[in-house]
Coordinates of N, CA and C and ligand atoms in Angstrom, one line a residue:
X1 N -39.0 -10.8 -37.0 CA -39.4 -9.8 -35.9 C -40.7 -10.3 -35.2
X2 N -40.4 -10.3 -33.7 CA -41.6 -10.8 -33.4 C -43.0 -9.8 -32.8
X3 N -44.4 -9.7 -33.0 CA -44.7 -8.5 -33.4 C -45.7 -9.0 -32.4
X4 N -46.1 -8.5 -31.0 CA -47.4 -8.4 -30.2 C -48.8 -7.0 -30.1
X5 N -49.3 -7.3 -30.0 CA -50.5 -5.9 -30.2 C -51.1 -6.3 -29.1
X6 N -51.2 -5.0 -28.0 CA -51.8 -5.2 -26.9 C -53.3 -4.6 -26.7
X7 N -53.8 -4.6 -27.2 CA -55.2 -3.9 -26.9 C -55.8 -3.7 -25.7
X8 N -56.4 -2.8 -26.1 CA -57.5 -2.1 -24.5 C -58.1 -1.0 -25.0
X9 N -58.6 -0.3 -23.8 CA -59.5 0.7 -24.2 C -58.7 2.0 -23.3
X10 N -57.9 1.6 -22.6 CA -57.2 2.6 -22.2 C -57.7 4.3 -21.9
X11 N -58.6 4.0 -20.8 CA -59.3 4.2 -20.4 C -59.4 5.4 -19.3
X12 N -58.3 5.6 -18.6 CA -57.1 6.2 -19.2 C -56.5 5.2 -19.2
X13 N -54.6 5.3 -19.7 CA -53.9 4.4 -18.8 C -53.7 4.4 -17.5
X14 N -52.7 3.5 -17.1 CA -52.7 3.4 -15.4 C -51.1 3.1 -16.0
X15 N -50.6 3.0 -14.6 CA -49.3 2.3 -14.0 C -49.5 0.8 -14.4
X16 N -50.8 0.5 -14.1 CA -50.8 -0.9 -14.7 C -50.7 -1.4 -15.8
X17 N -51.1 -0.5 -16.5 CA -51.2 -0.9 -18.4 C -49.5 -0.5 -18.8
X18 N -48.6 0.7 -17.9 CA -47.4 0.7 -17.6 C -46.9 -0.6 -17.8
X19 N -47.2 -1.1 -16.6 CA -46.1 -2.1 -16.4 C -46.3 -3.3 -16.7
X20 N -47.4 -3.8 -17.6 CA -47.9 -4.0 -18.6 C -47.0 -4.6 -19.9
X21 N -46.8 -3.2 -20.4 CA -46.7 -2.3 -21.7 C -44.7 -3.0 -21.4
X22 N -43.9 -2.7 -20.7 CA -42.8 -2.6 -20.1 C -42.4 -4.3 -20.7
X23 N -43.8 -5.4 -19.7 CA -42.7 -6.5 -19.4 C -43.1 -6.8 -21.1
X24 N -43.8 -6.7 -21.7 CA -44.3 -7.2 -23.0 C -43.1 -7.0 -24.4
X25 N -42.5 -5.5 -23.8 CA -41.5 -5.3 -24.7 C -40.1 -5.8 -23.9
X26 N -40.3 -6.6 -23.4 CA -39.0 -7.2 -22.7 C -39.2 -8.9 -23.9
X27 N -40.3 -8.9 -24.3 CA -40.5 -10.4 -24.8 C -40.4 -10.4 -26.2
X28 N -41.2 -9.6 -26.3 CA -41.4 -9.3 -28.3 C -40.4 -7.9 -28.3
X29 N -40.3 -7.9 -29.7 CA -39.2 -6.9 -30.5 C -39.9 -5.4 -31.1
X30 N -41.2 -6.3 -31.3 CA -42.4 -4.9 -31.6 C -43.5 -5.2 -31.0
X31 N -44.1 -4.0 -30.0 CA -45.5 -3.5 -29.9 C -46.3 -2.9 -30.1
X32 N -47.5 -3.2 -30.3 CA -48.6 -2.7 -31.3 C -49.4 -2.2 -29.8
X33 N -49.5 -1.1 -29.5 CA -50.6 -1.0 -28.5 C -51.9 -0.2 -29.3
X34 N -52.9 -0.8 -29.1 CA -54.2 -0.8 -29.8 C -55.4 -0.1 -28.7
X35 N -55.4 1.1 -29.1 CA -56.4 1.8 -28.7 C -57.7 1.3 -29.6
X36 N -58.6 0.7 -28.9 CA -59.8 -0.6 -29.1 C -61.1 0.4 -28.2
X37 N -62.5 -0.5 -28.9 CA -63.7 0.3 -28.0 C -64.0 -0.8 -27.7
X38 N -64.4 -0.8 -26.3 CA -64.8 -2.3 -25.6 C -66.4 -2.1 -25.9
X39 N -66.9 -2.9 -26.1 CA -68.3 -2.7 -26.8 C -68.8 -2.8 -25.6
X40 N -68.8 -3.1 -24.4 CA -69.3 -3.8 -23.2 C -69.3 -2.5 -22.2
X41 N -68.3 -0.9 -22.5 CA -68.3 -0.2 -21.7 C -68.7 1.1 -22.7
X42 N -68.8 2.3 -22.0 CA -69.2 3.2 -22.5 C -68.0 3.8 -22.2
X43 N -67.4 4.4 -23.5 CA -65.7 5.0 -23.4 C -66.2 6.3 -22.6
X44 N -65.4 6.7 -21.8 CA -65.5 7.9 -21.0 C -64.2 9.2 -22.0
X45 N -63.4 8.9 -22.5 CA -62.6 9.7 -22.8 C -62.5 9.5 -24.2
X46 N -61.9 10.7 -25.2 CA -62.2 10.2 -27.0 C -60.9 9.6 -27.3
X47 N -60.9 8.9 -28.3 CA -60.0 8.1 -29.1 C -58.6 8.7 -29.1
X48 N -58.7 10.0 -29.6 CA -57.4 10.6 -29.9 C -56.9 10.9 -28.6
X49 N -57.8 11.2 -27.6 CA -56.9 12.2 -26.2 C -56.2 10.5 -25.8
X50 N -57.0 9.0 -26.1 CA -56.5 7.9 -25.0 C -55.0 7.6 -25.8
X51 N -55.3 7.8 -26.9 CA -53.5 7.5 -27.8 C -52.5 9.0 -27.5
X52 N -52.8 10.0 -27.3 CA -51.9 11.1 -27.2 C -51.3 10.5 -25.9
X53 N -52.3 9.9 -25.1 CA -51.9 10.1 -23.5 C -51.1 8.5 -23.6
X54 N -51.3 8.0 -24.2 CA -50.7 6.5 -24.2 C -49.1 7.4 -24.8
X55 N -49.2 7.8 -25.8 CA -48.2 7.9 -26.0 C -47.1 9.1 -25.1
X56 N -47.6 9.7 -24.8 CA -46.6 10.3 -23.8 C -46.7 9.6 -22.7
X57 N -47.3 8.8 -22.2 CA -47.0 7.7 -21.2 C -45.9 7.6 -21.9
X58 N -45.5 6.7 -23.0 CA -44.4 6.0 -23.1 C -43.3 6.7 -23.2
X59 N -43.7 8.1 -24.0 CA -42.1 8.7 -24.0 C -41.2 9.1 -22.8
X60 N -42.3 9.4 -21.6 CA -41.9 9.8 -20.5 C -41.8 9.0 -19.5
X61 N -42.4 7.5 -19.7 CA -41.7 6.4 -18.3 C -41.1 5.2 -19.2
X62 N -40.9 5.1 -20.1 CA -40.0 4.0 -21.0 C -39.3 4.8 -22.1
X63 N -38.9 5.7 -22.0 CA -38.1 6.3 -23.5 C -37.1 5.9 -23.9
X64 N -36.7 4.9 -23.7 CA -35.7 3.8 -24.1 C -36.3 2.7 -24.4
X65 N -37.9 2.6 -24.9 CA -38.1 1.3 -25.3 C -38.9 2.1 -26.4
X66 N -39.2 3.4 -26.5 CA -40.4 3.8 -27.4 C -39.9 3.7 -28.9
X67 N -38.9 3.2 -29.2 CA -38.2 2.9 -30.4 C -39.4 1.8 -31.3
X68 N -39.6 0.8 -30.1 CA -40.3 -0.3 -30.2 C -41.8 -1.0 -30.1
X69 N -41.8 0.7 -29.7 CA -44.0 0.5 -29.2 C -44.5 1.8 -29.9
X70 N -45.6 1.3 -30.6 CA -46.2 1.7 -31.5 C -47.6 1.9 -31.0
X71 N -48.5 3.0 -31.2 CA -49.7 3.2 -30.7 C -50.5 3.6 -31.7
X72 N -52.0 3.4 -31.9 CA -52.5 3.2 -32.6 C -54.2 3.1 -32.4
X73 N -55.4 3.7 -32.7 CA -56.2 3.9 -32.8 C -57.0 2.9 -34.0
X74 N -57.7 1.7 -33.6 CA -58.6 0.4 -34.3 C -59.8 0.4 -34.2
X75 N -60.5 -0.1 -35.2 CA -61.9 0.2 -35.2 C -61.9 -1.6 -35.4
X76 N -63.2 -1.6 -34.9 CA -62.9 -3.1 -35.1 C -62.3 -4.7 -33.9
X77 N -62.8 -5.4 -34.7 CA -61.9 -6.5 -34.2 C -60.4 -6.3 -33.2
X78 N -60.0 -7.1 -32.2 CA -58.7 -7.2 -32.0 C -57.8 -7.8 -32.7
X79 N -58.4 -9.2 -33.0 CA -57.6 -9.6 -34.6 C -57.3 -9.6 -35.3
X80 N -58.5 -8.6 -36.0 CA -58.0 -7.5 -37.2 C -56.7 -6.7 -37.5
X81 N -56.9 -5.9 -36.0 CA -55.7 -5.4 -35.4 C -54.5 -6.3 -35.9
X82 N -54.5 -7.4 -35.5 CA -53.3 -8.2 -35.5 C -53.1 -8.3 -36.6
X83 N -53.7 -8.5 -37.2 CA -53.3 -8.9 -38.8 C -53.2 -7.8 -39.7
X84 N -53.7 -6.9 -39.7 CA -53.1 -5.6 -39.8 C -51.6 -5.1 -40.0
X85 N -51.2 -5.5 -38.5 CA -49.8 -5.1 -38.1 C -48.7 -6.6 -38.4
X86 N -49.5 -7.7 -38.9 CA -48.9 -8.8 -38.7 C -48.5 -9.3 -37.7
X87 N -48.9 -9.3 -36.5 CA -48.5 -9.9 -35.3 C -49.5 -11.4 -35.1
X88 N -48.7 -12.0 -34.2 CA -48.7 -13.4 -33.9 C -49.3 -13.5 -32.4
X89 N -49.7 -12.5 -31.4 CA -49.6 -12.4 -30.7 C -50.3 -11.3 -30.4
X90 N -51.1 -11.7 -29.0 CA -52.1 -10.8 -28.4 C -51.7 -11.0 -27.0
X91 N -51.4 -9.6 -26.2 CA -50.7 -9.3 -24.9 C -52.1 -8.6 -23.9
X92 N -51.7 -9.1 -23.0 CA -52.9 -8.9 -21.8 C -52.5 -9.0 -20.4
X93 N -53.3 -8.3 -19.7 CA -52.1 -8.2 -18.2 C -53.1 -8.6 -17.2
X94 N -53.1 -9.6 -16.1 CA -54.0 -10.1 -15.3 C -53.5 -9.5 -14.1
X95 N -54.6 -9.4 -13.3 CA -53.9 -8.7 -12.3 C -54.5 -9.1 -10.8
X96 N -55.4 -10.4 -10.9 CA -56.1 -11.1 -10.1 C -57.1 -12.3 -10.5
X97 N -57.0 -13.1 -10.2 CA -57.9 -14.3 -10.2 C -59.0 -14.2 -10.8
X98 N -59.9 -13.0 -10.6 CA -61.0 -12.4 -10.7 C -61.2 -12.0 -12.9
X99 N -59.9 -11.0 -12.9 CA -59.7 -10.9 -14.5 C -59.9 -12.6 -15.0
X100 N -59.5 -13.5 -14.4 CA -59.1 -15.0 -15.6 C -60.0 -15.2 -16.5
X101 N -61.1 -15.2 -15.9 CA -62.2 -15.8 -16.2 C -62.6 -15.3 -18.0
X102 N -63.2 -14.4 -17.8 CA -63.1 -13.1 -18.8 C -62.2 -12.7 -19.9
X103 N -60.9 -13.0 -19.4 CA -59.7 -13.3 -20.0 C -59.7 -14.4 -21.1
X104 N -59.9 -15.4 -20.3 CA -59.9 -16.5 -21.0 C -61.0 -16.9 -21.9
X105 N -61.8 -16.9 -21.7 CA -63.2 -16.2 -22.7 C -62.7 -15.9 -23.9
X106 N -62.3 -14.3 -23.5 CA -61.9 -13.3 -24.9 C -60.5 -14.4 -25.8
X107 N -59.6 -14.8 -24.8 CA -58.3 -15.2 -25.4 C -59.2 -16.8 -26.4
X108 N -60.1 -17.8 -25.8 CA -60.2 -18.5 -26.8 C -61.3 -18.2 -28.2
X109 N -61.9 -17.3 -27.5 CA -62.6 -16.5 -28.8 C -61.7 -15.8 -29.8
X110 N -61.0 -15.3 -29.1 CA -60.1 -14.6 -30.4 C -59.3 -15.8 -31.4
X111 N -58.8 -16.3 -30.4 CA -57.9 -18.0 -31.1 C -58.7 -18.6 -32.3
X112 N -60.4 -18.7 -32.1 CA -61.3 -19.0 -32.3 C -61.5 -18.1 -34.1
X113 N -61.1 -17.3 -33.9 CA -61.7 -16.3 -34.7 C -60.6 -16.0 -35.9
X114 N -58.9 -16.6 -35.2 CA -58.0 -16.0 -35.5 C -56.7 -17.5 -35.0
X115 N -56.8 -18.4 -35.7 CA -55.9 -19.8 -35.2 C -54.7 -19.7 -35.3
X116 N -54.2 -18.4 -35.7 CA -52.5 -18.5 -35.9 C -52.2 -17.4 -35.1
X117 N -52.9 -16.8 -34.1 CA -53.1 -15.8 -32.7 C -53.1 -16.1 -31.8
X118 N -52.1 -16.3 -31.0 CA -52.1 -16.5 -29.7 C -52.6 -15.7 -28.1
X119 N -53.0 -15.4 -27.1 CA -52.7 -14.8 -26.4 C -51.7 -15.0 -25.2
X120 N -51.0 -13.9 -24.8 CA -49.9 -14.5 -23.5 C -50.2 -13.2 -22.6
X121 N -50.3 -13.8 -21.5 CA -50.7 -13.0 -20.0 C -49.8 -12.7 -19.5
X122 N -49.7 -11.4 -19.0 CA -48.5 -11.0 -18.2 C -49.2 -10.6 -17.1
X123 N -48.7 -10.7 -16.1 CA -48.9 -10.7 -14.2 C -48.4 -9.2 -14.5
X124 N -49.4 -8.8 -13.5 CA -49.3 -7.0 -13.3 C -48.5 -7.3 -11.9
X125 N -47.7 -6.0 -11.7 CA -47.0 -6.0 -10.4 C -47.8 -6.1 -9.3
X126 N -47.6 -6.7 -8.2 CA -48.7 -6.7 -6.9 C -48.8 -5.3 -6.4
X127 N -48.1 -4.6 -7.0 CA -48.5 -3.1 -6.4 C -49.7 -2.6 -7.3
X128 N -50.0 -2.6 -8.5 CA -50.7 -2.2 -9.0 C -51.8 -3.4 -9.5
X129 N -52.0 -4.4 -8.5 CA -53.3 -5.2 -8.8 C -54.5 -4.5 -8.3
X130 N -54.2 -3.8 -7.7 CA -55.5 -2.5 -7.4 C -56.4 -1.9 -8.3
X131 N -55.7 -1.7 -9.0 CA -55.4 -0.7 -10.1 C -56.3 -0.9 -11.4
X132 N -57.6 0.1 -11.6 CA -58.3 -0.1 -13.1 C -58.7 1.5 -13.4
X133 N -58.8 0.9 -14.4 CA -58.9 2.7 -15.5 C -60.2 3.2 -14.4
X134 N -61.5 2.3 -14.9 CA -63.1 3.2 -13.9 C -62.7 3.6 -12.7
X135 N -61.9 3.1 -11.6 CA -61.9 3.3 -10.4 C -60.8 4.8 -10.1
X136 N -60.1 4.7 -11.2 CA -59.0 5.5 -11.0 C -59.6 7.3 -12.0
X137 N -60.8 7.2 -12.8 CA -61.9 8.0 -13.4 C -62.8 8.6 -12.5
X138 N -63.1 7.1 -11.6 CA -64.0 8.1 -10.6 C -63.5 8.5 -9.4
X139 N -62.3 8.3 -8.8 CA -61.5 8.7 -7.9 C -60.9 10.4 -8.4
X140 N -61.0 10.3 -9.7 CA -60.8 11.8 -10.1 C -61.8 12.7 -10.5
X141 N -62.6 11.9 -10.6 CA -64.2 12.9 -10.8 C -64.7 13.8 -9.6
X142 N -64.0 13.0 -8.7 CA -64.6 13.2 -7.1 C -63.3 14.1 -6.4
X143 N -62.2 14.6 -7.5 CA -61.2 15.4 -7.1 C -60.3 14.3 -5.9
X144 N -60.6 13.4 -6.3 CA -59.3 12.4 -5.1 C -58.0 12.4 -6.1
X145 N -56.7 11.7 -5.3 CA -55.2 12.2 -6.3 C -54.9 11.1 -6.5
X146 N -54.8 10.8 -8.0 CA -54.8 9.6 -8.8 C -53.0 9.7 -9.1
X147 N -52.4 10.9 -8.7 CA -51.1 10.6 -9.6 C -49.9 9.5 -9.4
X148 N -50.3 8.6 -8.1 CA -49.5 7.8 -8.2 C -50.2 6.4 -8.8
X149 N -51.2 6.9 -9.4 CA -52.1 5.8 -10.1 C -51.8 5.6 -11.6
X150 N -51.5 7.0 -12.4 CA -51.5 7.4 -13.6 C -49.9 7.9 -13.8
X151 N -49.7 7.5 -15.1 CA -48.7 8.5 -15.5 C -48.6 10.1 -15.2
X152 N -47.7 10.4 -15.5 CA -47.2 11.8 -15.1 C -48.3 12.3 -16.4
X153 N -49.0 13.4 -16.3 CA -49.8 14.5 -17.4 C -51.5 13.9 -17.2
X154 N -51.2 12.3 -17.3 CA -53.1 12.3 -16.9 C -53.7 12.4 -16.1
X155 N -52.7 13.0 -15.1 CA -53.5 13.0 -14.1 C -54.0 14.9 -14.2
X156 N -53.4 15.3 -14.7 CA -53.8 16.9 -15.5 C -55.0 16.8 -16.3
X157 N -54.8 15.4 -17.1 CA -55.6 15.6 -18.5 C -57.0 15.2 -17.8
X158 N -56.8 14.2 -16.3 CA -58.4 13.9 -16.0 C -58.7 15.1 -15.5
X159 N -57.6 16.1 -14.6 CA -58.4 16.9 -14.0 C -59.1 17.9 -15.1
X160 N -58.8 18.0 -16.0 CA -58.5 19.7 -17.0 C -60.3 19.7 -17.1
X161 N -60.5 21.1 -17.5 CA -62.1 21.3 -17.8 C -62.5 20.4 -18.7
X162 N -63.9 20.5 -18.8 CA -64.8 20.3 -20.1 C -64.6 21.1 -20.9
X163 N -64.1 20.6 -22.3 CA -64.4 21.7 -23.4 C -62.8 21.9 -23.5
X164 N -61.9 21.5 -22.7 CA -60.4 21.7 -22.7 C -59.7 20.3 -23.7
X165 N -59.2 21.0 -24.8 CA -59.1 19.8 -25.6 C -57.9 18.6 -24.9
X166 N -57.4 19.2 -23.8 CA -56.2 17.7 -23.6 C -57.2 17.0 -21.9
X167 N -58.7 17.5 -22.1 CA -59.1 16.9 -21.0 C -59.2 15.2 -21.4
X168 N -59.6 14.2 -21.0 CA -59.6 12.8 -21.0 C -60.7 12.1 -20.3
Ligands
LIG1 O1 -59.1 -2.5 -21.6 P1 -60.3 -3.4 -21.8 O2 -61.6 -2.6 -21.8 O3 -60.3 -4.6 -20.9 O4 -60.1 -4.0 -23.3 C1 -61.1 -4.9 -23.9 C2 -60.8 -4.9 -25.4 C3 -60.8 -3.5 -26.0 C4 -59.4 -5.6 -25.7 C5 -61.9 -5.8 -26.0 O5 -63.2 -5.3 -25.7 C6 -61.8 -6.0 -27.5 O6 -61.0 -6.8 -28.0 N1 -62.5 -5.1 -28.3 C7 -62.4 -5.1 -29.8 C8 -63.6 -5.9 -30.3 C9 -63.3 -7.4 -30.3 O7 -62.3 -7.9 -30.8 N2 -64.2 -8.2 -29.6 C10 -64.1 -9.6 -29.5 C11 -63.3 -10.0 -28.3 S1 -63.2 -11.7 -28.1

């Protein structure tokens, strides 16, 4: 079985981490999606609300693949992650010229760290190369409508109060 773990910080999700998430289980048999803290950003949303919301992402725009994607809260390493779950493979979605750089960085560091790990890029749809968790956080901070940005409920869970436990 071939086993990929996609990490991020999922921040919220987007459409992009969607479609993403989609072509990756078209390739591997199992996904690991890895709610991860990017050390480099300051998480806006907590651990548990970004995997609840990951996961009803999936049940509600792939529920025919959720057999096969697996969500999951990591402390730690990405690698770790992998070896954890046993996977061979680390999934990442580019979505402009601009991500490579950075990308490729992380992907030979990890290789680096982890020689029997590979990384494989998947091209985000041109509709949603727009598309990132901050931009789509502060477009809803500021009451702008993210919902064709986000799955169906986060765009609830960005709006919902402070102090409302499915806020995000
Ligand atoms: O969604 P993001 O913020 O682009 O994801 C970045 C993430 C979480 C995948 C990256 O920061 C990460 O791998 N964090 C875990 C710590 C780690 O493994 N750092 C070394 C990366 S080479």
């Amino acid at each position: 079985m071939r086993t990929a773990v996609y990490p991020g910080s999922f921040d919220p999700i987007t459409l992009g981490h969607v479609d993403v998430l989609q072509r990756a289980a078209g390739v591997f048999d199992r996904v690991v999606v890895a709610v991860l803290v990017n050390p480099r950003k300051a998480p806006a949303g907590e651990v548990a609300s970004r995997v609840t919301a990951v996961r009803e992402a999936i049940a509600g725009e792939m529920p025919d693949l959720a057999g096969r994607i697996e969500v999951r809260a990591f402390d730690g390493l990405t690698v770790q992650a992998c070896r954890e779950v046993s996977a061979r493979h680390i999934v990442r979605g580019l979505r402009a010229v601009s991500d490579f750089e950075a990308e490729l960085q992380m992907a030979h560091m990890n290789h680096r760290l982890a020689p029997e790990i590979d990384t494989v890029f998947f091209m985000t749809a041109l509709e949603y190369g727009y598309l990132s968790s901050s931009l789509v956080r502060e477009i809803a901070r500021f009451g702008g409508d993210v919902s064709a940005m986000v799955p169906r409920g986060v765009a609830d869970r960005l709006r919902a109060p402070e102090g409302d436990g499915r806020r995000l």
